[in-house]
């Protein structure tokens, strides 16, 4: 009997690929780049399972190109704004993500961006490498204290909570905004639940952890940036379109806020013109989950889900659970 066929849209850790190979006939995109839409549609044709990336749009057209035998698309990411959930549910295709295993890595990168922006690390590093350093000076690269400042968390999911716990090491005061209050979290870190207006007004550091949904697109725009303190730092390691990048460039240029630390961008991999010319922003290329252990664990979840679904079981981390009822 032939084995199920699984396509992987880009190389993931080789241990994960070996595990897939134990169970299935597999093919992996051999090129280190995102497939074009036409390539993706051609490659998924006839597959029983697909492991996709957040850069692959999985919608009705792609699912139809795969064919009616397709059972699962497993995202190698916790975010799944690249999925059309309804289109998959209508076609009986299970969609999964990789929650939990990247909370620490993402929260650590968030805190890293916060510290790097406050202490002007990227700018200072470049200064030294460019041979401009002439010795200690009392006025060079003056940054901001982080200790005992107010950290605002927008979106209290696993990653937002993790950031708050890490920030306690700096004795930061935590305020947060979310659709729901979480009394246990409030007690654990001494956090205060606030509305968005207060979050913007009172945060010294504002860290974004909302999922990308129609309601959270441009959650931070011109109006919100103007409502923030002039000494505030904005951190985004969630999804780029949560921030209006054009408005952010204007605000950073006009010094309406003090700085920003960004892991994600509105039109990755392009940056809003002018962003990379600014000194008061630290920019990294969407690397929040990029540690050896985390990427391996993300692969384990994705592969585990494919193995379960293609052997007739329910996956561990389904994001369109209605499909399991049919
Ligand atoms: C995710 O998983 O959603 C991150 O953005 C990349 O790991």
mmCIF file of C-alpha atoms and ligand atoms in Angstrom:
data_model
loop_
_atom_site.group_PDB
_atom_site.id
_atom_site.type_symbol
_atom_site.label_atom_id
_atom_site.label_comp_id
_atom_site.label_asym_id
_atom_site.label_seq_id
_atom_site.Cartn_x
_atom_site.Cartn_y
_atom_site.Cartn_z
ATOM 1 C CA UNK A 1 0.000 0.000 0.000
ATOM 2 C CA UNK A 2 1.408 3.417 -0.905
ATOM 3 C CA UNK A 3 2.229 5.780 1.916
ATOM 4 C CA UNK A 4 0.520 9.175 2.326
ATOM 5 C CA UNK A 5 2.196 12.030 0.502
ATOM 6 C CA UNK A 6 3.301 15.126 2.417
ATOM 7 C CA UNK A 7 4.780 18.338 1.042
ATOM 8 C CA UNK A 8 6.918 20.740 3.111
ATOM 9 C CA UNK A 9 6.970 24.235 1.642
ATOM 10 C CA UNK A 10 10.466 25.139 2.946
ATOM 11 C CA UNK A 11 13.277 23.409 4.819
ATOM 12 C CA UNK A 12 12.639 22.913 8.533
ATOM 13 C CA UNK A 13 15.092 21.200 10.957
ATOM 14 C CA UNK A 14 16.428 17.937 9.497
ATOM 15 C CA UNK A 15 15.332 15.961 12.595
ATOM 16 C CA UNK A 16 11.746 16.949 11.793
ATOM 17 C CA UNK A 17 12.180 15.949 8.162
ATOM 18 C CA UNK A 18 13.614 12.555 9.226
ATOM 19 C CA UNK A 19 10.592 11.923 11.432
ATOM 20 C CA UNK A 20 8.239 12.773 8.565
ATOM 21 C CA UNK A 21 10.193 10.449 6.281
ATOM 22 C CA UNK A 22 9.635 7.554 8.718
ATOM 23 C CA UNK A 23 5.902 7.795 8.075
ATOM 24 C CA UNK A 24 5.296 9.327 4.663
ATOM 25 C CA UNK A 25 6.488 9.894 1.127
ATOM 26 C CA UNK A 26 7.720 13.430 1.426
ATOM 27 C CA UNK A 27 9.001 16.220 -0.737
ATOM 28 C CA UNK A 28 10.629 19.385 0.616
ATOM 29 C CA UNK A 29 11.068 22.620 -1.296
ATOM 30 C CA UNK A 30 14.833 22.413 -1.987
ATOM 31 C CA UNK A 31 15.234 26.187 -2.394
ATOM 32 C CA UNK A 32 15.717 28.526 0.535
ATOM 33 C CA UNK A 33 12.926 30.876 -0.536
ATOM 34 C CA UNK A 34 9.157 31.260 -0.387
ATOM 35 C CA UNK A 35 7.343 29.469 -3.207
ATOM 36 C CA UNK A 36 5.403 31.607 -5.638
ATOM 37 C CA UNK A 37 1.660 31.117 -5.534
ATOM 38 C CA UNK A 38 1.732 29.109 -8.776
ATOM 39 C CA UNK A 39 4.557 26.930 -7.478
ATOM 40 C CA UNK A 40 2.672 26.351 -4.236
ATOM 41 C CA UNK A 41 -0.492 25.350 -6.104
ATOM 42 C CA UNK A 42 1.466 22.959 -8.316
ATOM 43 C CA UNK A 43 3.409 21.404 -5.425
ATOM 44 C CA UNK A 44 0.438 20.723 -3.135
ATOM 45 C CA UNK A 45 -1.476 18.895 -5.886
ATOM 46 C CA UNK A 46 -2.344 15.341 -4.843
ATOM 47 C CA UNK A 47 -0.869 15.644 -1.313
ATOM 48 C CA UNK A 48 -2.517 14.241 1.806
ATOM 49 C CA UNK A 49 -0.729 16.684 4.083
ATOM 50 C CA UNK A 50 1.208 19.933 3.809
ATOM 51 C CA UNK A 51 3.545 21.659 6.250
ATOM 52 C CA UNK A 52 3.292 25.370 5.505
ATOM 53 C CA UNK A 53 4.960 28.562 6.681
ATOM 54 C CA UNK A 54 3.402 31.845 7.770
ATOM 55 C CA UNK A 55 4.522 33.224 4.401
ATOM 56 C CA UNK A 56 2.307 30.746 2.463
ATOM 57 C CA UNK A 57 -1.255 31.929 1.904
ATOM 58 C CA UNK A 58 -3.491 28.892 2.311
ATOM 59 C CA UNK A 59 -6.894 29.776 0.879
ATOM 60 C CA UNK A 60 -9.654 28.083 -1.101
ATOM 61 C CA UNK A 61 -7.724 28.287 -4.360
ATOM 62 C CA UNK A 62 -4.665 26.542 -2.908
ATOM 63 C CA UNK A 63 -6.830 23.928 -1.170
ATOM 64 C CA UNK A 64 -8.674 23.222 -4.429
ATOM 65 C CA UNK A 65 -5.359 22.947 -6.241
ATOM 66 C CA UNK A 66 -4.322 20.301 -3.691
ATOM 67 C CA UNK A 67 -7.470 18.253 -4.302
ATOM 68 C CA UNK A 68 -10.150 16.548 -2.166
ATOM 69 C CA UNK A 69 -7.734 14.008 -0.618
ATOM 70 C CA UNK A 70 -5.951 16.770 1.362
ATOM 71 C CA UNK A 71 -6.551 16.205 5.120
ATOM 72 C CA UNK A 72 -4.243 18.610 6.929
ATOM 73 C CA UNK A 73 -2.190 21.769 6.534
ATOM 74 C CA UNK A 74 0.114 22.181 9.530
ATOM 75 C CA UNK A 75 1.576 25.661 9.943
ATOM 76 C CA UNK A 76 5.159 25.824 11.165
ATOM 77 C CA UNK A 77 4.189 28.864 13.282
ATOM 78 C CA UNK A 78 1.906 29.791 16.135
ATOM 79 C CA UNK A 79 0.330 32.645 14.120
ATOM 80 C CA UNK A 80 -2.077 31.530 11.423
ATOM 81 C CA UNK A 81 -3.289 34.706 9.732
ATOM 82 C CA UNK A 82 -2.084 33.092 6.466
ATOM 83 C CA UNK A 83 -4.953 30.560 6.736
ATOM 84 C CA UNK A 84 -8.497 30.987 5.413
ATOM 85 C CA UNK A 85 -10.157 29.018 8.206
ATOM 86 C CA UNK A 86 -13.639 28.924 6.677
ATOM 87 C CA UNK A 87 -12.369 27.791 3.295
ATOM 88 C CA UNK A 88 -10.537 24.887 4.948
ATOM 89 C CA UNK A 89 -13.436 23.940 7.219
ATOM 90 C CA UNK A 90 -15.821 23.899 4.246
ATOM 91 C CA UNK A 91 -13.467 21.504 2.466
ATOM 92 C CA UNK A 92 -12.928 19.289 5.525
ATOM 93 C CA UNK A 93 -9.246 20.227 5.785
ATOM 94 C CA UNK A 94 -7.744 20.363 9.288
ATOM 95 C CA UNK A 95 -5.471 23.333 10.035
ATOM 96 C CA UNK A 96 -2.981 23.374 12.894
ATOM 97 C CA UNK A 97 -0.375 25.679 14.468
ATOM 98 C CA UNK A 98 2.461 25.370 17.012
ATOM 99 C CA UNK A 99 1.383 27.087 20.248
ATOM 100 C CA UNK A 100 3.270 27.020 23.537
ATOM 101 C CA UNK A 101 6.742 26.000 22.453
ATOM 102 C CA UNK A 102 7.803 29.432 21.247
ATOM 103 C CA UNK A 103 6.545 31.546 24.139
ATOM 104 C CA UNK A 104 9.909 31.762 25.895
ATOM 105 C CA UNK A 105 11.920 32.504 22.742
ATOM 106 C CA UNK A 106 9.433 35.143 21.574
ATOM 107 C CA UNK A 107 9.174 36.771 24.990
ATOM 108 C CA UNK A 108 12.975 36.779 25.318
ATOM 109 C CA UNK A 109 13.311 38.498 21.948
ATOM 110 C CA UNK A 110 10.662 41.017 23.016
ATOM 111 C CA UNK A 111 12.626 41.869 26.164
ATOM 112 C CA UNK A 112 15.830 41.952 24.096
ATOM 113 C CA UNK A 113 14.259 44.530 21.753
ATOM 114 C CA UNK A 114 13.077 46.538 24.722
ATOM 115 C CA UNK A 115 16.552 46.643 26.253
ATOM 116 C CA UNK A 116 18.335 47.147 22.925
ATOM 117 C CA UNK A 117 16.089 50.081 22.034
ATOM 118 C CA UNK A 118 16.294 51.686 25.476
ATOM 119 C CA UNK A 119 20.090 51.375 25.546
ATOM 120 C CA UNK A 120 20.608 52.195 21.824
ATOM 121 C CA UNK A 121 22.567 48.986 21.260
ATOM 122 C CA UNK A 122 22.310 48.775 17.459
ATOM 123 C CA UNK A 123 23.317 52.409 17.019
ATOM 124 C CA UNK A 124 26.232 52.122 19.460
ATOM 125 C CA UNK A 125 27.471 48.866 17.927
ATOM 126 C CA UNK A 126 27.533 50.463 14.476
ATOM 127 C CA UNK A 127 29.379 53.509 15.849
ATOM 128 C CA UNK A 128 32.189 51.350 17.218
ATOM 129 C CA UNK A 129 32.423 49.182 14.082
ATOM 130 C CA UNK A 130 32.545 52.311 11.905
ATOM 131 C CA UNK A 131 35.693 53.354 13.810
ATOM 132 C CA UNK A 132 34.054 56.489 15.232
ATOM 133 C CA UNK A 133 34.661 55.752 18.915
ATOM 134 C CA UNK A 134 37.288 58.035 20.431
ATOM 135 C CA UNK A 135 36.912 56.923 24.051
ATOM 136 C CA UNK A 136 34.506 57.213 26.997
ATOM 137 C CA UNK A 137 32.342 60.311 26.917
ATOM 138 C CA UNK A 138 29.805 61.459 29.492
ATOM 139 C CA UNK A 139 27.200 62.369 26.902
ATOM 140 C CA UNK A 140 27.411 59.617 24.323
ATOM 141 C CA UNK A 141 24.582 57.136 23.678
ATOM 142 C CA UNK A 142 22.462 58.203 26.597
ATOM 143 C CA UNK A 143 19.509 55.855 26.808
ATOM 144 C CA UNK A 144 16.554 55.154 29.036
ATOM 145 C CA UNK A 145 16.270 53.240 32.285
ATOM 146 C CA UNK A 146 14.098 50.156 32.129
ATOM 147 C CA UNK A 147 14.026 49.335 35.834
ATOM 148 C CA UNK A 148 10.835 50.235 37.652
ATOM 149 C CA UNK A 149 9.259 51.703 34.498
ATOM 150 C CA UNK A 150 5.714 50.877 33.367
ATOM 151 C CA UNK A 151 5.367 48.100 30.833
ATOM 152 C CA UNK A 152 2.103 48.013 28.896
ATOM 153 C CA UNK A 153 1.059 44.699 27.407
ATOM 154 C CA UNK A 154 -1.500 44.828 24.603
ATOM 155 C CA UNK A 155 -2.995 41.350 24.294
ATOM 156 C CA UNK A 156 -2.620 38.992 27.230
ATOM 157 C CA UNK A 157 -2.037 35.633 25.572
ATOM 158 C CA UNK A 158 0.709 33.203 26.530
ATOM 159 C CA UNK A 159 3.452 35.401 25.062
ATOM 160 C CA UNK A 160 2.206 38.648 26.604
ATOM 161 C CA UNK A 161 2.077 36.953 30.028
ATOM 162 C CA UNK A 162 5.548 35.512 29.546
ATOM 163 C CA UNK A 163 6.940 38.970 28.737
ATOM 164 C CA UNK A 164 5.335 40.362 31.896
ATOM 165 C CA UNK A 165 6.912 37.631 34.040
ATOM 166 C CA UNK A 166 10.342 38.289 32.523
ATOM 167 C CA UNK A 167 9.905 42.047 33.020
ATOM 168 C CA UNK A 168 9.419 41.517 36.752
ATOM 169 C CA UNK A 169 13.181 40.877 36.883
ATOM 170 C CA UNK A 170 13.481 44.631 36.185
ATOM 171 C CA UNK A 171 10.856 45.452 38.793
ATOM 172 C CA UNK A 172 8.653 46.886 36.068
ATOM 173 C CA UNK A 173 5.079 47.898 36.827
ATOM 174 C CA UNK A 174 2.770 45.935 34.548
ATOM 175 C CA UNK A 175 -0.446 47.247 33.026
ATOM 176 C CA UNK A 176 -2.353 45.312 30.397
ATOM 177 C CA UNK A 177 -5.279 45.525 28.083
ATOM 178 C CA UNK A 178 -7.237 42.625 26.635
ATOM 179 C CA UNK A 179 -10.797 41.578 25.879
ATOM 180 C CA UNK A 180 -10.915 39.808 29.253
ATOM 181 C CA UNK A 181 -9.438 40.366 32.698
ATOM 182 C CA UNK A 182 -7.205 37.700 34.195
ATOM 183 C CA UNK A 183 -7.274 37.965 38.021
ATOM 184 C CA UNK A 184 -4.715 35.139 38.489
ATOM 185 C CA UNK A 185 -2.238 36.945 36.243
ATOM 186 C CA UNK A 186 -2.924 40.239 38.028
ATOM 187 C CA UNK A 187 -2.127 38.623 41.336
ATOM 188 C CA UNK A 188 0.958 36.771 40.052
ATOM 189 C CA UNK A 189 2.739 39.852 38.691
ATOM 190 C CA UNK A 190 0.858 42.654 40.440
ATOM 191 C CA UNK A 191 -0.564 43.771 37.085
ATOM 192 C CA UNK A 192 -3.358 46.280 36.539
ATOM 193 C CA UNK A 193 -6.063 45.867 33.896
ATOM 194 C CA UNK A 194 -6.577 49.107 31.921
ATOM 195 C CA UNK A 195 -8.430 50.296 28.827
ATOM 196 C CA UNK A 196 -6.531 51.007 25.607
ATOM 197 C CA UNK A 197 -6.511 54.755 26.245
ATOM 198 C CA UNK A 198 -4.796 54.313 29.621
ATOM 199 C CA UNK A 199 -2.418 51.737 28.188
ATOM 200 C CA UNK A 200 -1.253 54.228 25.558
ATOM 201 C CA UNK A 201 -1.041 57.125 27.988
ATOM 202 C CA UNK A 202 0.711 55.379 30.891
ATOM 203 C CA UNK A 203 3.140 52.917 29.249
ATOM 204 C CA UNK A 204 6.864 53.706 29.217
ATOM 205 C CA UNK A 205 7.302 50.570 27.126
ATOM 206 C CA UNK A 206 4.353 49.282 25.118
ATOM 207 C CA UNK A 207 4.619 45.717 23.845
ATOM 208 C CA UNK A 208 2.138 44.333 21.308
ATOM 209 C CA UNK A 209 0.916 40.734 21.559
ATOM 210 C CA UNK A 210 -2.463 40.779 19.832
ATOM 211 C CA UNK A 211 -3.163 38.343 16.984
ATOM 212 C CA UNK A 212 -3.596 39.867 13.520
ATOM 213 C CA UNK A 213 -7.357 40.083 12.910
ATOM 214 C CA UNK A 214 -9.418 42.624 10.958
ATOM 215 C CA UNK A 215 -10.046 44.409 14.311
ATOM 216 C CA UNK A 216 -6.348 44.591 15.244
ATOM 217 C CA UNK A 217 -5.002 45.835 11.880
ATOM 218 C CA UNK A 218 -3.397 49.226 12.637
ATOM 219 C CA UNK A 219 -4.157 48.804 16.346
ATOM 220 C CA UNK A 220 -1.370 51.399 16.614
ATOM 221 C CA UNK A 221 -1.792 54.271 14.141
ATOM 222 C CA UNK A 222 -1.267 58.022 14.079
ATOM 223 C CA UNK A 223 -3.844 58.726 16.804
ATOM 224 C CA UNK A 224 -2.447 56.076 19.145
ATOM 225 C CA UNK A 225 1.166 57.195 18.606
ATOM 226 C CA UNK A 226 0.182 60.747 19.488
ATOM 227 C CA UNK A 227 -1.478 59.480 22.674
ATOM 228 C CA UNK A 228 1.757 57.818 23.859
ATOM 229 C CA UNK A 229 4.412 59.512 26.010
ATOM 230 C CA UNK A 230 7.178 61.271 24.100
ATOM 231 C CA UNK A 231 9.587 59.122 26.122
ATOM 232 C CA UNK A 232 7.785 55.861 25.274
ATOM 233 C CA UNK A 233 9.193 52.874 23.396
ATOM 234 C CA UNK A 234 6.984 50.695 21.177
ATOM 235 C CA UNK A 235 7.857 47.012 20.764
ATOM 236 C CA UNK A 236 6.272 44.765 18.138
ATOM 237 C CA UNK A 237 7.026 41.055 17.882
ATOM 238 C CA UNK A 238 3.446 40.071 16.971
ATOM 239 C CA UNK A 239 2.474 40.792 13.362
ATOM 240 C CA UNK A 240 3.569 43.776 11.277
ATOM 241 C CA UNK A 241 0.151 45.056 10.162
ATOM 242 C CA UNK A 242 -0.845 45.580 13.801
ATOM 243 C CA UNK A 243 1.133 48.841 13.446
ATOM 244 C CA UNK A 244 0.578 51.468 10.740
ATOM 245 C CA UNK A 245 4.223 51.574 9.665
ATOM 246 C CA UNK A 246 3.874 54.819 7.720
ATOM 247 C CA UNK A 247 2.501 56.548 10.826
ATOM 248 C CA UNK A 248 5.268 54.992 12.922
ATOM 249 C CA UNK A 249 8.008 56.364 10.660
ATOM 250 C CA UNK A 250 6.441 59.823 10.920
ATOM 251 C CA UNK A 251 6.192 59.594 14.708
ATOM 252 C CA UNK A 252 9.768 58.350 15.129
ATOM 253 C CA UNK A 253 11.085 61.009 12.782
ATOM 254 C CA UNK A 254 9.207 63.754 14.642
ATOM 255 C CA UNK A 255 10.301 62.189 17.968
ATOM 256 C CA UNK A 256 6.667 61.875 19.045
ATOM 257 C CA UNK A 257 7.795 58.686 20.758
ATOM 258 C CA UNK A 258 11.330 57.889 21.895
ATOM 259 C CA UNK A 259 11.942 54.725 19.926
ATOM 260 C CA UNK A 260 10.732 51.389 18.612
ATOM 261 C CA UNK A 261 11.987 47.809 18.556
ATOM 262 C CA UNK A 262 10.557 45.794 15.691
ATOM 263 C CA UNK A 263 10.712 42.118 14.770
ATOM 264 C CA UNK A 264 7.811 42.252 12.309
ATOM 265 C CA UNK A 265 6.820 44.600 9.485
ATOM 266 C CA UNK A 266 3.731 45.531 7.568
ATOM 267 C CA UNK A 267 4.912 44.230 4.185
ATOM 268 C CA UNK A 268 7.691 41.763 4.986
ATOM 269 C CA UNK A 269 10.389 41.667 3.818
ATOM 270 C CA UNK A 270 9.972 45.292 2.600
ATOM 271 C CA UNK A 271 10.296 48.140 5.058
ATOM 272 C CA UNK A 272 8.397 51.411 4.940
ATOM 273 C CA UNK A 273 10.692 53.942 3.185
ATOM 274 C CA UNK A 274 12.661 55.907 5.754
ATOM 275 C CA UNK A 275 12.343 53.349 8.570
ATOM 276 C CA UNK A 276 15.854 51.932 8.180
ATOM 277 C CA UNK A 277 17.349 55.455 8.102
ATOM 278 C CA UNK A 278 16.187 56.225 11.616
ATOM 279 C CA UNK A 279 18.513 55.815 14.592
ATOM 280 C CA UNK A 280 15.729 55.469 17.146
ATOM 281 C CA UNK A 281 14.523 52.094 15.887
ATOM 282 C CA UNK A 282 15.996 48.615 16.324
ATOM 283 C CA UNK A 283 15.108 46.316 13.439
ATOM 284 C CA UNK A 284 15.443 42.525 13.306
ATOM 285 C CA UNK A 285 14.097 40.211 10.557
ATOM 286 C CA UNK A 286 11.183 38.318 12.194
ATOM 287 C CA UNK A 287 13.423 36.093 14.325
ATOM 288 C CA UNK A 288 11.458 35.884 17.582
ATOM 289 C CA UNK A 289 11.141 32.082 17.482
ATOM 290 C CA UNK A 290 14.596 31.622 15.981
ATOM 291 C CA UNK A 291 16.440 29.389 18.432
ATOM 292 C CA UNK A 292 17.621 25.842 17.731
ATOM 293 C CA UNK A 293 15.470 24.310 20.462
ATOM 294 C CA UNK A 294 12.349 26.308 19.653
ATOM 295 C CA UNK A 295 12.413 25.679 15.921
ATOM 296 C CA UNK A 296 12.902 21.949 16.562
ATOM 297 C CA UNK A 297 9.956 21.916 18.956
ATOM 298 C CA UNK A 298 7.783 23.800 16.475
ATOM 299 C CA UNK A 299 8.645 21.111 13.921
ATOM 300 C CA UNK A 300 7.778 18.356 16.413
ATOM 301 C CA UNK A 301 4.294 19.788 16.899
ATOM 302 C CA UNK A 302 3.703 20.259 13.160
ATOM 303 C CA UNK A 303 4.953 16.752 12.314
ATOM 304 C CA UNK A 304 3.032 15.219 15.238
ATOM 305 C CA UNK A 305 -0.172 16.802 13.974
ATOM 306 C CA UNK A 306 0.369 15.462 10.454
ATOM 307 C CA UNK A 307 1.127 11.966 11.785
ATOM 308 C CA UNK A 308 -2.004 11.986 13.940
ATOM 309 C CA UNK A 309 -4.362 13.289 11.267
ATOM 310 C CA UNK A 310 -3.077 10.980 8.536
ATOM 311 C CA UNK A 311 -3.551 8.005 10.849
ATOM 312 C CA UNK A 312 -7.152 8.982 11.539
ATOM 313 C CA UNK A 313 -6.690 10.726 14.882
ATOM 314 C CA UNK A 314 -7.455 14.284 15.999
ATOM 315 C CA UNK A 315 -4.465 16.667 15.986
ATOM 316 C CA UNK A 316 -3.196 18.311 19.164
ATOM 317 C CA UNK A 317 -3.479 21.943 18.073
ATOM 318 C CA UNK A 318 -6.318 22.432 15.591
ATOM 319 C CA UNK A 319 -7.177 26.061 14.757
ATOM 320 C CA UNK A 320 -10.438 25.301 12.907
ATOM 321 C CA UNK A 321 -12.027 22.906 15.443
ATOM 322 C CA UNK A 322 -15.422 22.984 13.679
ATOM 323 C CA UNK A 323 -13.875 20.753 11.035
ATOM 324 C CA UNK A 324 -13.516 17.979 13.619
ATOM 325 C CA UNK A 325 -17.276 17.952 14.210
ATOM 326 C CA UNK A 326 -18.075 17.027 10.601
HETATM 327 C C1 LIG B 1 4.954 32.513 14.586
HETATM 328 O O1 LIG B 1 5.170 31.335 14.909
HETATM 329 O O2 LIG B 1 3.826 32.930 14.368
HETATM 330 C C2 LIG B 1 6.128 33.437 14.507
HETATM 331 O O3 LIG B 1 5.804 34.658 13.968
HETATM 332 C C3 LIG B 1 7.278 32.809 13.754
HETATM 333 O O4 LIG B 1 7.735 31.735 14.447
#
